[in-house]
Short mmCIF file of C-alpha atoms in Angstrom, two decimals:
data_model
loop_
_atom_site.label_atom_id
_atom_site.label_comp_id
_atom_site.label_asym_id
_atom_site.label_seq_id
_atom_site.Cartn_x
_atom_site.Cartn_y
_atom_site.Cartn_z
CA MET A 188 45.87 132.38 87.11
CA ASN A 189 45.66 130.40 90.10
CA ARG A 190 46.00 126.73 89.51
CA LEU A 191 42.36 125.29 90.37
CA LEU A 192 40.82 128.22 87.62
CA SER A 193 43.68 126.99 85.15
CA PHE A 194 42.78 123.57 85.25
CA LEU A 195 38.79 124.42 85.18
CA PHE A 196 39.85 126.09 81.88
CA HIS A 197 41.79 123.14 80.77
CA GLN A 198 39.21 120.80 81.60
CA GLY A 199 36.56 122.54 79.58
CA VAL A 200 34.52 123.45 82.48
CA LEU A 201 35.15 127.20 81.87
CA ASP A 202 36.03 129.11 78.80
CA GLU A 203 37.43 132.99 78.32
CA GLN A 204 33.59 134.36 79.32
CA PHE A 205 34.75 133.73 82.62
CA LEU A 206 38.00 135.86 82.14
CA GLN A 207 35.36 138.58 80.91
CA LEU A 208 33.57 138.78 84.04
CA GLN A 209 36.50 139.04 85.82
CA GLN A 210 37.70 142.32 83.71
CA LEU A 211 34.30 143.51 84.83
CA GLN A 212 35.04 143.86 88.50
CA ASP A 213 36.95 146.80 89.82
CA GLU A 214 36.99 148.74 92.71
CA THR A 215 33.66 150.18 91.97
CA SER A 216 32.15 146.46 92.00
CA PRO A 217 34.70 144.68 93.46
CA ASN A 218 32.39 141.19 94.25
CA PHE A 219 31.03 141.44 90.82
CA VAL A 220 31.86 137.80 89.95
CA SER A 221 30.46 136.12 93.17
CA GLU A 222 27.37 138.37 92.67
CA VAL A 223 26.80 137.64 89.19
CA VAL A 224 28.05 133.62 89.89
CA ASN A 225 25.41 133.43 93.05
CA ILE A 226 22.86 134.79 90.74
CA TYR A 227 23.56 132.25 88.20
CA PHE A 228 23.53 129.45 91.05
CA HIS A 229 19.72 130.93 92.08
CA GLU A 230 18.15 131.05 89.04
CA SER A 231 19.93 127.84 87.41
CA GLU A 232 18.54 125.88 90.57
CA LYS A 233 15.11 126.87 89.77
CA LEU A 234 15.67 125.74 86.02
CA LEU A 235 16.72 122.45 86.85
CA ARG A 236 13.74 121.47 89.68
CA ASN A 237 11.55 122.88 86.34
CA LEU A 238 13.09 120.84 84.17
CA ARG A 239 12.98 117.49 86.70
CA ALA A 240 9.75 118.19 87.55
CA LEU A 241 8.15 118.52 83.63
CA LEU A 242 10.12 115.15 82.86
CA MET A 243 8.46 113.56 85.54
CA GLU A 244 5.07 113.96 84.18
CA ARG A 245 3.33 110.77 83.24
CA GLU A 246 1.06 111.96 80.79
CA LEU A 247 1.83 114.06 77.90
CA MET A 248 5.73 115.94 78.37
CA ASP A 249 5.84 119.51 77.96
CA TYR A 250 8.68 119.53 75.32
CA LYS A 251 7.93 123.10 74.54
CA LYS A 252 8.35 124.29 78.03
CA MET A 253 11.42 122.36 78.63
CA GLY A 254 13.21 123.96 75.61
CA ILE A 255 12.56 127.36 77.09
CA ASP A 256 13.75 126.43 80.18
CA LEU A 257 16.61 125.10 78.38
CA ASN A 258 17.25 128.38 76.67
CA GLN A 259 17.46 130.37 79.56
CA LEU A 260 19.92 127.79 80.91
CA MET A 261 22.04 127.90 78.16
CA GLY A 262 21.84 131.49 77.80
CA SER A 263 22.84 132.06 81.73
CA SER A 264 25.37 129.33 81.51
CA SER A 265 27.59 130.52 78.07
CA SER A 266 27.07 134.55 79.88
CA ILE A 267 29.32 132.96 82.89
CA GLY A 268 31.29 131.18 80.86
CA ALA A 269 30.08 127.62 82.18
CA LYS A 270 31.07 125.82 78.82
CA ARG A 271 30.30 122.62 79.66
CA VAL A 272 26.98 122.71 81.40
CA THR A 273 26.22 125.17 78.02
CA ASN A 274 27.24 121.95 76.02
CA VAL A 275 25.01 119.74 77.86
CA CYS A 276 22.42 122.02 77.70
CA VAL A 277 22.33 122.00 73.65
CA ALA A 278 22.52 118.39 73.49
CA PHE A 279 19.12 118.30 75.91
CA ARG A 280 17.65 120.70 73.43
CA VAL A 281 17.94 118.51 70.49
CA ALA A 282 16.38 115.75 72.67
CA THR A 283 13.44 117.99 73.50
CA GLU A 284 13.17 119.11 69.95
CA GLN A 285 13.00 115.43 68.72
CA ASN A 286 10.47 114.67 71.76
CA ASN A 287 12.87 111.91 72.92
CA ARG A 288 12.09 110.90 76.48
CA VAL A 289 14.96 108.76 77.28
CA GLY A 290 17.12 111.02 75.83
CA CYS A 291 16.04 114.26 77.71
CA PHE A 292 15.99 111.81 80.89
CA ARG A 293 20.04 111.40 80.32
CA ALA A 294 20.48 114.80 79.74
CA LEU A 295 19.14 115.86 83.01
CA GLU A 296 21.26 113.57 84.75
CA MET A 297 24.62 114.94 82.82
CA LEU A 298 23.26 118.41 83.22
CA GLU A 299 22.82 117.83 87.04
CA HIS A 300 26.00 116.29 87.47
CA GLU A 301 27.84 119.31 85.30
CA TYR A 302 26.09 121.69 87.39
CA CYS A 303 27.12 119.95 90.74
CA TYR A 304 30.62 119.96 89.59
CA LEU A 305 30.74 123.41 88.64
CA LYS A 306 28.98 124.97 91.58
CA ASN A 307 31.53 123.08 93.90
CA LYS A 308 34.67 124.04 91.73
CA LEU A 309 33.57 127.38 91.65
CA HIS A 310 32.69 127.77 95.56
CA GLU A 311 36.45 126.82 95.63
CA LEU A 312 37.89 128.80 93.57
CA PHE A 313 36.03 131.98 95.79
CA GLN A 314 37.51 130.29 99.09
CA ILE A 315 40.89 130.41 97.62
CA GLU A 316 40.37 134.08 96.45
CA GLN A 317 38.84 134.84 99.46
CA GLN A 318 42.08 133.27 101.87
CA ARG A 319 44.14 135.02 99.35
CA ASP A 320 42.90 138.49 100.17
CA LEU A 321 42.74 137.99 103.80
CA ALA A 322 46.49 136.92 103.91
CA ALA A 323 47.35 140.13 101.77
CA GLY A 324 45.45 142.00 104.39
CA VAL A 325 47.49 140.81 107.14
CA ARG A 326 50.58 141.02 105.24
CA TYR A 327 49.50 144.64 104.55
CA PRO A 328 47.55 146.02 107.06
CA VAL A 329 46.07 149.42 106.66
CA GLN A 330 47.94 151.80 108.64
CA ASN A 331 45.98 154.60 110.55
CA MET B 1315 22.48 150.81 87.41
CA GLY B 1316 21.55 153.18 85.12
CA ASN B 1317 21.28 157.00 85.22
CA GLN B 1318 19.42 158.03 82.13
CA GLU B 1319 17.58 161.59 82.70
CA LYS B 1320 13.83 161.02 82.21
CA GLY B 1321 10.65 163.33 80.61
CA LYS B 1322 12.71 164.51 77.57
CA GLY B 1323 10.82 165.17 74.40
CA LEU B 1324 10.25 163.04 71.65
CA MET B 1325 12.47 164.67 69.20
CA GLU B 1326 15.22 165.74 71.37
CA SER B 1327 18.45 164.29 71.43
CA GLN B 1328 19.76 163.44 74.68
CA ASN B 1329 22.98 162.74 74.02
CA SER B 1330 26.46 164.47 73.04
CA ALA B 1331 28.59 162.83 70.08
CA ASP B 1332 31.18 161.43 72.61
CA LYS B 1333 28.90 159.73 75.12
CA LEU B 1334 26.51 156.94 73.95
CA THR B 1335 23.94 155.73 75.73
CA ALA B 1336 22.33 152.10 75.75
CA LEU B 1337 19.21 150.30 76.62
CA VAL B 1338 19.74 146.41 77.95
CA VAL B 1339 16.45 144.15 77.20
CA ASP B 1340 16.45 141.11 78.61
CA ASP B 1341 14.62 138.71 80.41
CA ASP B 1342 17.48 137.12 82.61
CA LYS B 1343 18.82 139.50 85.31
CA LEU B 1344 22.11 137.59 84.80
CA VAL B 1345 22.24 138.82 81.33
CA ARG B 1346 21.46 142.07 82.24
CA MET B 1347 23.94 142.23 85.03
CA ILE B 1348 26.88 141.33 82.75
CA HIS B 1349 25.78 143.35 79.74
CA GLN B 1350 25.45 146.37 81.85
CA GLY B 1351 28.37 145.73 83.47
CA LEU B 1352 30.11 145.68 80.20
CA LEU B 1353 28.60 148.90 79.37
CA LYS B 1354 29.74 150.48 82.20
CA ARG B 1355 33.04 149.64 81.24
CA ALA B 1356 32.87 150.83 78.16
CA GLY B 1357 31.80 154.32 79.48
CA VAL B 1358 28.41 153.74 78.20
CA LYS B 1359 25.16 154.98 80.11
CA ASN B 1360 23.04 152.65 80.23
CA GLU B 1361 19.55 151.24 81.69
CA ALA B 1362 17.96 147.89 81.41
CA VAL B 1363 14.41 146.62 81.23
CA LYS B 1364 13.28 143.19 81.63
CA ASN B 1365 11.12 141.82 78.51
CA GLY B 1366 10.33 143.61 75.08
CA LYS B 1367 6.87 145.82 76.70
CA GLU B 1368 8.82 147.45 78.86
CA ALA B 1369 11.41 148.28 75.96
CA VAL B 1370 8.50 149.71 73.99
CA ASP B 1371 7.12 151.74 76.88
CA ILE B 1372 10.49 153.87 77.72
CA HIS B 1373 10.20 154.65 74.52
CA TYR B 1374 6.69 155.78 74.67
CA SER B 1375 8.16 157.61 77.86
CA GLY B 1376 10.16 160.05 75.62
CA GLN B 1377 13.42 158.34 76.28
CA ARG B 1378 15.96 157.72 73.45
CA PHE B 1379 18.89 155.44 73.33
CA ASP B 1380 22.24 155.19 70.68
CA ILE B 1381 22.59 151.27 71.02
CA ILE B 1382 19.63 148.73 72.04
CA LEU B 1383 20.70 145.25 72.99
CA MET B 1384 17.91 143.02 72.14
CA ASP B 1385 17.12 139.90 73.59
CA LYS B 1386 15.03 137.60 71.36
CA GLU B 1387 12.89 135.13 73.67
CA MET B 1388 10.86 137.25 76.52
CA PRO B 1389 7.91 136.89 77.93
CA ILE B 1390 4.95 139.53 77.37
CA MET B 1391 6.87 140.76 74.07
CA THR B 1392 9.38 138.85 72.59
CA GLY B 1393 12.47 140.87 70.98
CA ILE B 1394 11.07 140.54 67.29
CA GLU B 1395 7.55 142.26 68.24
CA ALA B 1396 9.55 145.04 70.21
CA THR B 1397 12.05 145.60 67.28
CA LYS B 1398 9.16 145.68 64.81
CA LYS B 1399 6.97 147.77 67.70
CA LEU B 1400 10.00 150.13 67.82
CA ARG B 1401 10.80 150.31 64.15
CA SER B 1402 7.28 151.29 63.42
CA MET B 1403 7.15 154.04 65.83
CA GLY B 1404 10.16 155.48 64.05
CA ILE B 1405 13.13 154.46 66.24
CA LEU B 1406 16.80 154.98 64.54
CA SER B 1407 18.44 153.51 67.53
CA LYS B 1408 21.16 150.83 66.31
CA ILE B 1409 19.23 147.38 67.39
CA ILE B 1410 21.54 144.54 68.51
CA GLY B 1411 19.83 141.30 68.31
CA VAL B 1412 21.50 139.28 71.26
CA SER B 1413 20.35 135.58 71.45
CA SER B 1414 21.70 131.88 71.36
CA CYS B 1415 18.76 131.29 68.55
CA THR B 1416 19.35 129.00 65.44
CA GLU B 1417 19.66 130.45 61.78
CA ALA B 1418 16.18 130.63 60.73
CA LYS B 1419 15.17 132.16 63.68
CA LYS B 1420 18.19 134.48 63.64
CA GLN B 1421 16.59 135.72 59.86
CA GLU B 1422 13.25 135.86 61.56
CA PHE B 1423 14.86 138.75 63.94
CA LEU B 1424 16.75 140.59 61.19
CA LYS B 1425 13.52 140.88 59.07
CA ALA B 1426 11.82 142.44 62.19
CA GLY B 1427 14.58 145.44 62.05
CA ILE B 1428 17.52 144.60 63.97
CA ASP B 1429 20.81 145.75 62.36
CA ASP B 1430 22.93 143.50 63.65
CA TYR B 1431 22.95 140.37 65.59
CA GLN B 1432 25.38 138.99 67.99
CA VAL B 1433 25.70 135.34 69.91
CA LYS B 1434 25.20 135.69 73.77
CA PRO B 1435 27.01 136.34 75.65
CA LEU B 1436 28.43 139.66 74.24
CA THR B 1437 32.32 140.13 74.95
CA ILE B 1438 34.25 143.01 75.34
CA GLY B 1439 35.44 143.27 71.71
CA VAL B 1440 32.44 142.43 70.28
CA LEU B 1441 31.17 145.63 72.34
CA ASN B 1442 33.89 147.79 71.16
CA SER B 1443 33.32 146.95 67.69
CA ILE B 1444 29.62 147.80 68.09
CA LEU B 1445 30.41 150.85 69.85
CA GLU B 1446 33.01 152.20 67.18
CA VAL B 1447 30.60 151.73 64.55
CA VAL B 1448 27.66 153.82 66.28
CA LYS B 1449 30.46 156.35 67.24
CA ALA B 1450 31.45 156.99 63.66
CA ARG B 1451 27.55 156.92 62.34
CA LYS B 1452 26.81 159.52 65.15
#
């Protein structure tokens, strides 16, 4: 395991589920992890935008809709092993169940922070792996 | 992904004893991708649909599966509704409810007719133990 990945595990940013994803990557699906993670980023950003829009409602806040979006974000975050993001979703969901507007705002800020951190670190991880693969290709060029 | 044959008759068994088939039912594209990856790794032929209605429709078309991984919260038709419908159609597949719901909602899901409940996400270990039970039943 590379140093960054080890760090992310140690910090609780990722959990064993991420290792499960890596085990699903093989020669028939060589980019499985990055494909899954990119879908996660795309879907999560939509959900985060929805959540912010729902929280900005001046009149009646739709806590039920927030709960639905949170369930989805929680499910996909836990599916890729994004442990800290999942934990914040749990706390956020509690705040929506209590109709706690202030709690929801705090949770959303924390969620956006954790998500940005995760995204940056995963991009860094993929870059390291890409450089390592390129270096291996240079060291062991294909013989024609 | 998914290479299930189509157009088989309702009563015809499509599966040899040692080759299992599965249906992934989840509105989340990411979860579908991961669960299909897990099934592929385990050598299980699989299909995926996006909600409970599509799960019911695929059975109306005549397809049958040994295992159904059923999400709970889905648009159009939920996992609970789809499970009840499939059981009323006489579908005896092993249905595994896969969700992240509370204990109370888990009970509701169990009452609908699922055989087992697992928290998302499924792991390789959990899937293997499910497959062992299904293979033994076959």
